[in-house]
Amino acid sequence: RAGHERQAQVARALAGHLRANNFERWLLAEALDLLVDGASRILRELSGGQYDLVHDKGEFFVVDHYDAGLRRGVRTLSGGETFQASLALALALSEQLAGLSTTAASLESIVLDEGFGTLDAATLDTVAATLENLAAKGDRMVGVVTHVPALAERIPVRFEVRKDARSARVERTGR
């Protein structure tokens, strides 16, 4: 009798957990945890060990190891640091999506089309250095769509669109 009661108790608890909204909430929380863990690992690399990424109740924070492990909201990051955190999330998401694929598909490239024209010189330098570090690792291609000459010059392989009155052509420059 006690065994049957215990089984019924477990069945009720399991049914409660599997209700559509509870299960969906749990699944989303697990996916977010995995995403933030992956992004944190990548952000640590991109930031030279300065930042880890964490989340709590829908808010993102960084742990600043250069400031005694202070936990700060991501809104306090500079433009370059925000770019690094965003790129880390995008790269982690691409890793997760590749891992979920039932085929041998992989996402080995990302194209960024950001508002680089609005970034100040220091932020552009951080962005360029981050992209150079990724390129040096060689395990993923990151493409950038930009109209900012200072950023374009630092990208080793470029495809430039040249237009005249009648046509446009794409020309490869760089290595």
mmCIF file with all atom_site columns, N, CA and C in Angstrom, residues 77-122:
data_model
loop_
_atom_site.group_PDB
_atom_site.id
_atom_site.type_symbol
_atom_site.label_atom_id
_atom_site.label_alt_id
_atom_site.label_comp_id
_atom_site.label_asym_id
_atom_site.label_entity_id
_atom_site.label_seq_id
_atom_site.pdbx_PDB_ins_code
_atom_site.Cartn_x
_atom_site.Cartn_y
_atom_site.Cartn_z
_atom_site.occupancy
_atom_site.B_iso_or_equiv
_atom_site.pdbx_formal_charge
_atom_site.auth_seq_id
_atom_site.auth_comp_id
_atom_site.auth_asym_id
_atom_site.auth_atom_id
_atom_site.pdbx_PDB_model_num
ATOM 1   N N  . LEU A 1 77  ? 28.524 48.516 -19.524 1.00 0.00 ? 77  LEU A N  1
ATOM 2   C CA . LEU A 1 77  ? 29.665 48.213 -20.389 1.00 0.00 ? 77  LEU A CA 1
ATOM 3   C C  . LEU A 1 77  ? 29.876 49.321 -21.410 1.00 0.00 ? 77  LEU A C  1
ATOM 4   N N  . SER A 1 78  ? 31.132 49.490 -21.817 1.00 0.00 ? 78  SER A N  1
ATOM 5   C CA . SER A 1 78  ? 31.437 50.443 -22.892 1.00 0.00 ? 78  SER A CA 1
ATOM 6   C C  . SER A 1 78  ? 30.939 49.860 -24.210 1.00 0.00 ? 78  SER A C  1
ATOM 7   N N  . GLY A 1 79  ? 31.006 50.660 -25.274 1.00 0.00 ? 79  GLY A N  1
ATOM 8   C CA . GLY A 1 79  ? 30.562 50.193 -26.583 1.00 0.00 ? 79  GLY A CA 1
ATOM 9   C C  . GLY A 1 79  ? 31.322 48.969 -27.057 1.00 0.00 ? 79  GLY A C  1
ATOM 10  N N  . GLY A 1 80  ? 32.645 48.973 -26.887 1.00 0.00 ? 80  GLY A N  1
ATOM 11  C CA . GLY A 1 80  ? 33.460 47.830 -27.307 1.00 0.00 ? 80  GLY A CA 1
ATOM 12  C C  . GLY A 1 80  ? 33.169 46.592 -26.484 1.00 0.00 ? 80  GLY A C  1
ATOM 13  N N  . GLU A 1 81  ? 32.977 46.780 -25.180 1.00 0.00 ? 81  GLU A N  1
ATOM 14  C CA . GLU A 1 81  ? 32.663 45.650 -24.306 1.00 0.00 ? 81  GLU A CA 1
ATOM 15  C C  . GLU A 1 81  ? 31.278 45.092 -24.614 1.00 0.00 ? 81  GLU A C  1
ATOM 16  N N  . THR A 1 82  ? 30.328 45.978 -24.936 1.00 0.00 ? 82  THR A N  1
ATOM 17  C CA . THR A 1 82  ? 28.989 45.527 -25.329 1.00 0.00 ? 82  THR A CA 1
ATOM 18  C C  . THR A 1 82  ? 29.069 44.710 -26.608 1.00 0.00 ? 82  THR A C  1
ATOM 19  N N  . PHE A 1 83  ? 29.892 45.162 -27.555 1.00 0.00 ? 83  PHE A N  1
ATOM 20  C CA . PHE A 1 83  ? 30.097 44.400 -28.785 1.00 0.00 ? 83  PHE A CA 1
ATOM 21  C C  . PHE A 1 83  ? 30.640 43.011 -28.457 1.00 0.00 ? 83  PHE A C  1
ATOM 22  N N  . GLN A 1 84  ? 31.630 42.929 -27.571 1.00 0.00 ? 84  GLN A N  1
ATOM 23  C CA . GLN A 1 84  ? 32.208 41.638 -27.209 1.00 0.00 ? 84  GLN A CA 1
ATOM 24  C C  . GLN A 1 84  ? 31.166 40.726 -26.577 1.00 0.00 ? 84  GLN A C  1
ATOM 25  N N  . ALA A 1 85  ? 30.345 41.273 -25.666 1.00 0.00 ? 85  ALA A N  1
ATOM 26  C CA . ALA A 1 85  ? 29.317 40.459 -25.014 1.00 0.00 ? 85  ALA A CA 1
ATOM 27  C C  . ALA A 1 85  ? 28.274 39.984 -26.026 1.00 0.00 ? 85  ALA A C  1
ATOM 28  N N  . SER A 1 86  ? 27.866 40.867 -26.935 1.00 0.00 ? 86  SER A N  1
ATOM 29  C CA . SER A 1 86  ? 26.889 40.497 -27.960 1.00 0.00 ? 86  SER A CA 1
ATOM 30  C C  . SER A 1 86  ? 27.455 39.439 -28.894 1.00 0.00 ? 86  SER A C  1
ATOM 31  N N  . LEU A 1 87  ? 28.719 39.616 -29.283 1.00 0.00 ? 87  LEU A N  1
ATOM 32  C CA . LEU A 1 87  ? 29.362 38.649 -30.163 1.00 0.00 ? 87  LEU A CA 1
ATOM 33  C C  . LEU A 1 87  ? 29.493 37.301 -29.451 1.00 0.00 ? 87  LEU A C  1
ATOM 34  N N  . ALA A 1 88  ? 29.831 37.325 -28.171 1.00 0.00 ? 88  ALA A N  1
ATOM 35  C CA . ALA A 1 88  ? 29.934 36.078 -27.400 1.00 0.00 ? 88  ALA A CA 1
ATOM 36  C C  . ALA A 1 88  ? 28.599 35.338 -27.374 1.00 0.00 ? 88  ALA A C  1
ATOM 37  N N  . LEU A 1 89  ? 27.505 36.069 -27.181 1.00 0.00 ? 89  LEU A N  1
ATOM 38  C CA . LEU A 1 89  ? 26.177 35.442 -27.196 1.00 0.00 ? 89  LEU A CA 1
ATOM 39  C C  . LEU A 1 89  ? 25.860 34.864 -28.574 1.00 0.00 ? 89  LEU A C  1
ATOM 40  N N  . ALA A 1 90  ? 26.197 35.601 -29.629 1.00 0.00 ? 90  ALA A N  1
ATOM 41  C CA . ALA A 1 90  ? 25.931 35.118 -30.987 1.00 0.00 ? 90  ALA A CA 1
ATOM 42  C C  . ALA A 1 90  ? 26.745 33.858 -31.285 1.00 0.00 ? 90  ALA A C  1
ATOM 43  N N  . LEU A 1 91  ? 28.013 33.848 -30.890 1.00 0.00 ? 91  LEU A N  1
ATOM 44  C CA . LEU A 1 91  ? 28.854 32.686 -31.134 1.00 0.00 ? 91  LEU A CA 1
ATOM 45  C C  . LEU A 1 91  ? 28.370 31.481 -30.325 1.00 0.00 ? 91  LEU A C  1
ATOM 46  N N  . ALA A 1 92  ? 27.970 31.719 -29.077 1.00 0.00 ? 92  ALA A N  1
ATOM 47  C CA . ALA A 1 92  ? 27.452 30.625 -28.242 1.00 0.00 ? 92  ALA A CA 1
ATOM 48  C C  . ALA A 1 92  ? 26.164 30.074 -28.829 1.00 0.00 ? 92  ALA A C  1
ATOM 49  N N  . LEU A 1 93  ? 25.304 30.957 -29.325 1.00 0.00 ? 93  LEU A N  1
ATOM 50  C CA . LEU A 1 93  ? 24.057 30.508 -29.938 1.00 0.00 ? 93  LEU A CA 1
ATOM 51  C C  . LEU A 1 93  ? 24.347 29.679 -31.184 1.00 0.00 ? 93  LEU A C  1
ATOM 52  N N  . SER A 1 94  ? 25.331 30.088 -31.982 1.00 0.00 ? 94  SER A N  1
ATOM 53  C CA . SER A 1 94  ? 25.666 29.316 -33.185 1.00 0.00 ? 94  SER A CA 1
ATOM 54  C C  . SER A 1 94  ? 26.183 27.931 -32.797 1.00 0.00 ? 94  SER A C  1
ATOM 55  N N  . GLU A 1 95  ? 26.947 27.852 -31.709 1.00 0.00 ? 95  GLU A N  1
ATOM 56  C CA . GLU A 1 95  ? 27.430 26.549 -31.228 1.00 0.00 ? 95  GLU A CA 1
ATOM 57  C C  . GLU A 1 95  ? 26.261 25.673 -30.796 1.00 0.00 ? 95  GLU A C  1
ATOM 58  N N  . GLN A 1 96  ? 25.318 26.274 -30.062 1.00 0.00 ? 96  GLN A N  1
ATOM 59  C CA . GLN A 1 96  ? 24.163 25.506 -29.595 1.00 0.00 ? 96  GLN A CA 1
ATOM 60  C C  . GLN A 1 96  ? 23.307 25.015 -30.749 1.00 0.00 ? 96  GLN A C  1
ATOM 61  N N  . LEU A 1 97  ? 23.071 25.884 -31.725 1.00 0.00 ? 97  LEU A N  1
ATOM 62  C CA . LEU A 1 97  ? 22.246 25.484 -32.863 1.00 0.00 ? 97  LEU A CA 1
ATOM 63  C C  . LEU A 1 97  ? 22.915 24.364 -33.642 1.00 0.00 ? 97  LEU A C  1
ATOM 64  N N  . ALA A 1 98  ? 24.235 24.432 -33.782 1.00 0.00 ? 98  ALA A N  1
ATOM 65  C CA . ALA A 1 98  ? 24.958 23.366 -34.470 1.00 0.00 ? 98  ALA A CA 1
ATOM 66  C C  . ALA A 1 98  ? 24.839 22.064 -33.679 1.00 0.00 ? 98  ALA A C  1
ATOM 67  N N  . GLY A 1 99  ? 24.877 22.164 -32.352 1.00 0.00 ? 99  GLY A N  1
ATOM 68  C CA . GLY A 1 99  ? 24.754 20.978 -31.499 1.00 0.00 ? 99  GLY A CA 1
ATOM 69  C C  . GLY A 1 99  ? 23.369 20.360 -31.551 1.00 0.00 ? 99  GLY A C  1
ATOM 70  N N  . LEU A 1 100 ? 22.338 21.170 -31.812 1.00 0.00 ? 100 LEU A N  1
ATOM 71  C CA . LEU A 1 100 ? 20.971 20.666 -31.881 1.00 0.00 ? 100 LEU A CA 1
ATOM 72  C C  . LEU A 1 100 ? 20.636 20.055 -33.230 1.00 0.00 ? 100 LEU A C  1
ATOM 73  N N  . SER A 1 101 ? 21.476 20.314 -34.219 1.00 0.00 ? 101 SER A N  1
ATOM 74  C CA . SER A 1 101 ? 21.198 19.832 -35.565 1.00 0.00 ? 101 SER A CA 1
ATOM 75  C C  . SER A 1 101 ? 21.234 18.311 -35.601 1.00 0.00 ? 101 SER A C  1
ATOM 76  N N  . THR A 1 102 ? 20.274 17.711 -36.302 1.00 0.00 ? 102 THR A N  1
ATOM 77  C CA . THR A 1 102 ? 20.243 16.253 -36.436 1.00 0.00 ? 102 THR A CA 1
ATOM 78  C C  . THR A 1 102 ? 21.124 15.788 -37.587 1.00 0.00 ? 102 THR A C  1
ATOM 79  N N  . THR A 1 103 ? 21.661 16.731 -38.350 1.00 0.00 ? 103 THR A N  1
ATOM 80  C CA . THR A 1 103 ? 22.577 16.382 -39.438 1.00 0.00 ? 103 THR A CA 1
ATOM 81  C C  . THR A 1 103 ? 23.976 16.840 -39.044 1.00 0.00 ? 103 THR A C  1
ATOM 82  N N  . ALA A 1 104 ? 24.891 16.743 -39.958 1.00 0.00 ? 104 ALA A N  1
ATOM 83  C CA . ALA A 1 104 ? 26.265 17.157 -39.680 1.00 0.00 ? 104 ALA A CA 1
ATOM 84  C C  . ALA A 1 104 ? 26.445 18.652 -39.905 1.00 0.00 ? 104 ALA A C  1
ATOM 85  N N  . ALA A 1 105 ? 25.342 19.394 -39.897 1.00 0.00 ? 105 ALA A N  1
ATOM 86  C CA . ALA A 1 105 ? 25.414 20.834 -40.163 1.00 0.00 ? 105 ALA A CA 1
ATOM 87  C C  . ALA A 1 105 ? 26.189 21.543 -39.062 1.00 0.00 ? 105 ALA A C  1
ATOM 88  N N  . SER A 1 106 ? 26.907 22.574 -39.455 1.00 0.00 ? 106 SER A N  1
ATOM 89  C CA . SER A 1 106 ? 27.589 23.409 -38.470 1.00 0.00 ? 106 SER A CA 1
ATOM 90  C C  . SER A 1 106 ? 27.536 24.848 -38.943 1.00 0.00 ? 106 SER A C  1
ATOM 91  N N  . LEU A 1 107 ? 27.567 25.743 -37.975 1.00 0.00 ? 107 LEU A N  1
ATOM 92  C CA . LEU A 1 107 ? 27.564 27.163 -38.290 1.00 0.00 ? 107 LEU A CA 1
ATOM 93  C C  . LEU A 1 107 ? 28.982 27.676 -38.080 1.00 0.00 ? 107 LEU A C  1
ATOM 94  N N  . GLU A 1 108 ? 29.751 27.693 -39.138 1.00 0.00 ? 108 GLU A N  1
ATOM 95  C CA . GLU A 1 108 ? 31.152 28.060 -39.025 1.00 0.00 ? 108 GLU A CA 1
ATOM 96  C C  . GLU A 1 108 ? 31.404 29.501 -39.412 1.00 0.00 ? 108 GLU A C  1
ATOM 97  N N  . SER A 1 109 ? 30.351 30.229 -39.733 1.00 0.00 ? 109 SER A N  1
ATOM 98  C CA . SER A 1 109 ? 30.544 31.627 -40.093 1.00 0.00 ? 109 SER A CA 1
ATOM 99  C C  . SER A 1 109 ? 29.386 32.467 -39.585 1.00 0.00 ? 109 SER A C  1
ATOM 100 N N  . ILE A 1 110 ? 29.715 33.700 -39.290 1.00 0.00 ? 110 ILE A N  1
ATOM 101 C CA . ILE A 1 110 ? 28.732 34.684 -38.826 1.00 0.00 ? 110 ILE A CA 1
ATOM 102 C C  . ILE A 1 110 ? 29.007 35.968 -39.594 1.00 0.00 ? 110 ILE A C  1
ATOM 103 N N  . VAL A 1 111 ? 27.965 36.635 -40.033 1.00 0.00 ? 111 VAL A N  1
ATOM 104 C CA . VAL A 1 111 ? 28.125 37.930 -40.685 1.00 0.00 ? 111 VAL A CA 1
ATOM 105 C C  . VAL A 1 111 ? 27.514 38.989 -39.786 1.00 0.00 ? 111 VAL A C  1
ATOM 106 N N  . LEU A 1 112 ? 28.301 39.991 -39.460 1.00 0.00 ? 112 LEU A N  1
ATOM 107 C CA . LEU A 1 112 ? 27.850 41.086 -38.599 1.00 0.00 ? 112 LEU A CA 1
ATOM 108 C C  . LEU A 1 112 ? 27.568 42.308 -39.459 1.00 0.00 ? 112 LEU A C  1
ATOM 109 N N  . ASP A 1 113 ? 26.376 42.837 -39.332 1.00 0.00 ? 113 ASP A N  1
ATOM 110 C CA . ASP A 1 113 ? 26.027 44.072 -40.030 1.00 0.00 ? 113 ASP A CA 1
ATOM 111 C C  . ASP A 1 113 ? 25.535 45.033 -38.961 1.00 0.00 ? 113 ASP A C  1
ATOM 112 N N  . GLU A 1 114 ? 26.474 45.630 -38.270 1.00 0.00 ? 114 GLU A N  1
ATOM 113 C CA . GLU A 1 114 ? 26.164 46.490 -37.133 1.00 0.00 ? 114 GLU A CA 1
ATOM 114 C C  . GLU A 1 114 ? 26.303 47.953 -37.520 1.00 0.00 ? 114 GLU A C  1
ATOM 115 N N  . GLY A 1 115 ? 25.924 48.831 -36.621 1.00 0.00 ? 115 GLY A N  1
ATOM 116 C CA . GLY A 1 115 ? 26.063 50.264 -36.862 1.00 0.00 ? 115 GLY A CA 1
ATOM 117 C C  . GLY A 1 115 ? 27.441 50.743 -36.487 1.00 0.00 ? 115 GLY A C  1
ATOM 118 N N  . PHE A 1 116 ? 28.469 50.218 -37.159 1.00 0.00 ? 116 PHE A N  1
ATOM 119 C CA . PHE A 1 116 ? 29.841 50.561 -36.796 1.00 0.00 ? 116 PHE A CA 1
ATOM 120 C C  . PHE A 1 116 ? 30.129 52.045 -36.986 1.00 0.00 ? 116 PHE A C  1
ATOM 121 N N  . GLY A 1 117 ? 29.393 52.700 -37.857 1.00 0.00 ? 117 GLY A N  1
ATOM 122 C CA . GLY A 1 117 ? 29.627 54.113 -38.104 1.00 0.00 ? 117 GLY A CA 1
ATOM 123 C C  . GLY A 1 117 ? 29.347 54.979 -36.896 1.00 0.00 ? 117 GLY A C  1
ATOM 124 N N  . THR A 1 118 ? 28.609 54.451 -35.915 1.00 0.00 ? 118 THR A N  1
ATOM 125 C CA . THR A 1 118 ? 28.268 55.235 -34.728 1.00 0.00 ? 118 THR A CA 1
ATOM 126 C C  . THR A 1 118 ? 29.262 55.016 -33.582 1.00 0.00 ? 118 THR A C  1
ATOM 127 N N  . LEU A 1 119 ? 30.258 54.150 -33.788 1.00 0.00 ? 119 LEU A N  1
ATOM 128 C CA . LEU A 1 119 ? 31.188 53.835 -32.707 1.00 0.00 ? 119 LEU A CA 1
ATOM 129 C C  . LEU A 1 119 ? 32.357 54.810 -32.679 1.00 0.00 ? 119 LEU A C  1
ATOM 130 N N  . ASP A 1 120 ? 32.821 55.124 -31.474 1.00 0.00 ? 120 ASP A N  1
ATOM 131 C CA . ASP A 1 120 ? 33.971 56.014 -31.342 1.00 0.00 ? 120 ASP A CA 1
ATOM 132 C C  . ASP A 1 120 ? 35.261 55.244 -31.655 1.00 0.00 ? 120 ASP A C  1
ATOM 133 N N  . ALA A 1 121 ? 36.375 55.944 -31.732 1.00 0.00 ? 121 ALA A N  1
ATOM 134 C CA . ALA A 1 121 ? 37.640 55.342 -32.157 1.00 0.00 ? 121 ALA A CA 1
ATOM 135 C C  . ALA A 1 121 ? 38.086 54.220 -31.222 1.00 0.00 ? 121 ALA A C  1
ATOM 136 N N  . ALA A 1 122 ? 37.938 54.414 -29.913 1.00 0.00 ? 122 ALA A N  1
ATOM 137 C CA . ALA A 1 122 ? 38.363 53.386 -28.953 1.00 0.00 ? 122 ALA A CA 1
ATOM 138 C C  . ALA A 1 122 ? 37.525 52.125 -29.110 1.00 0.00 ? 122 ALA A C  1
#
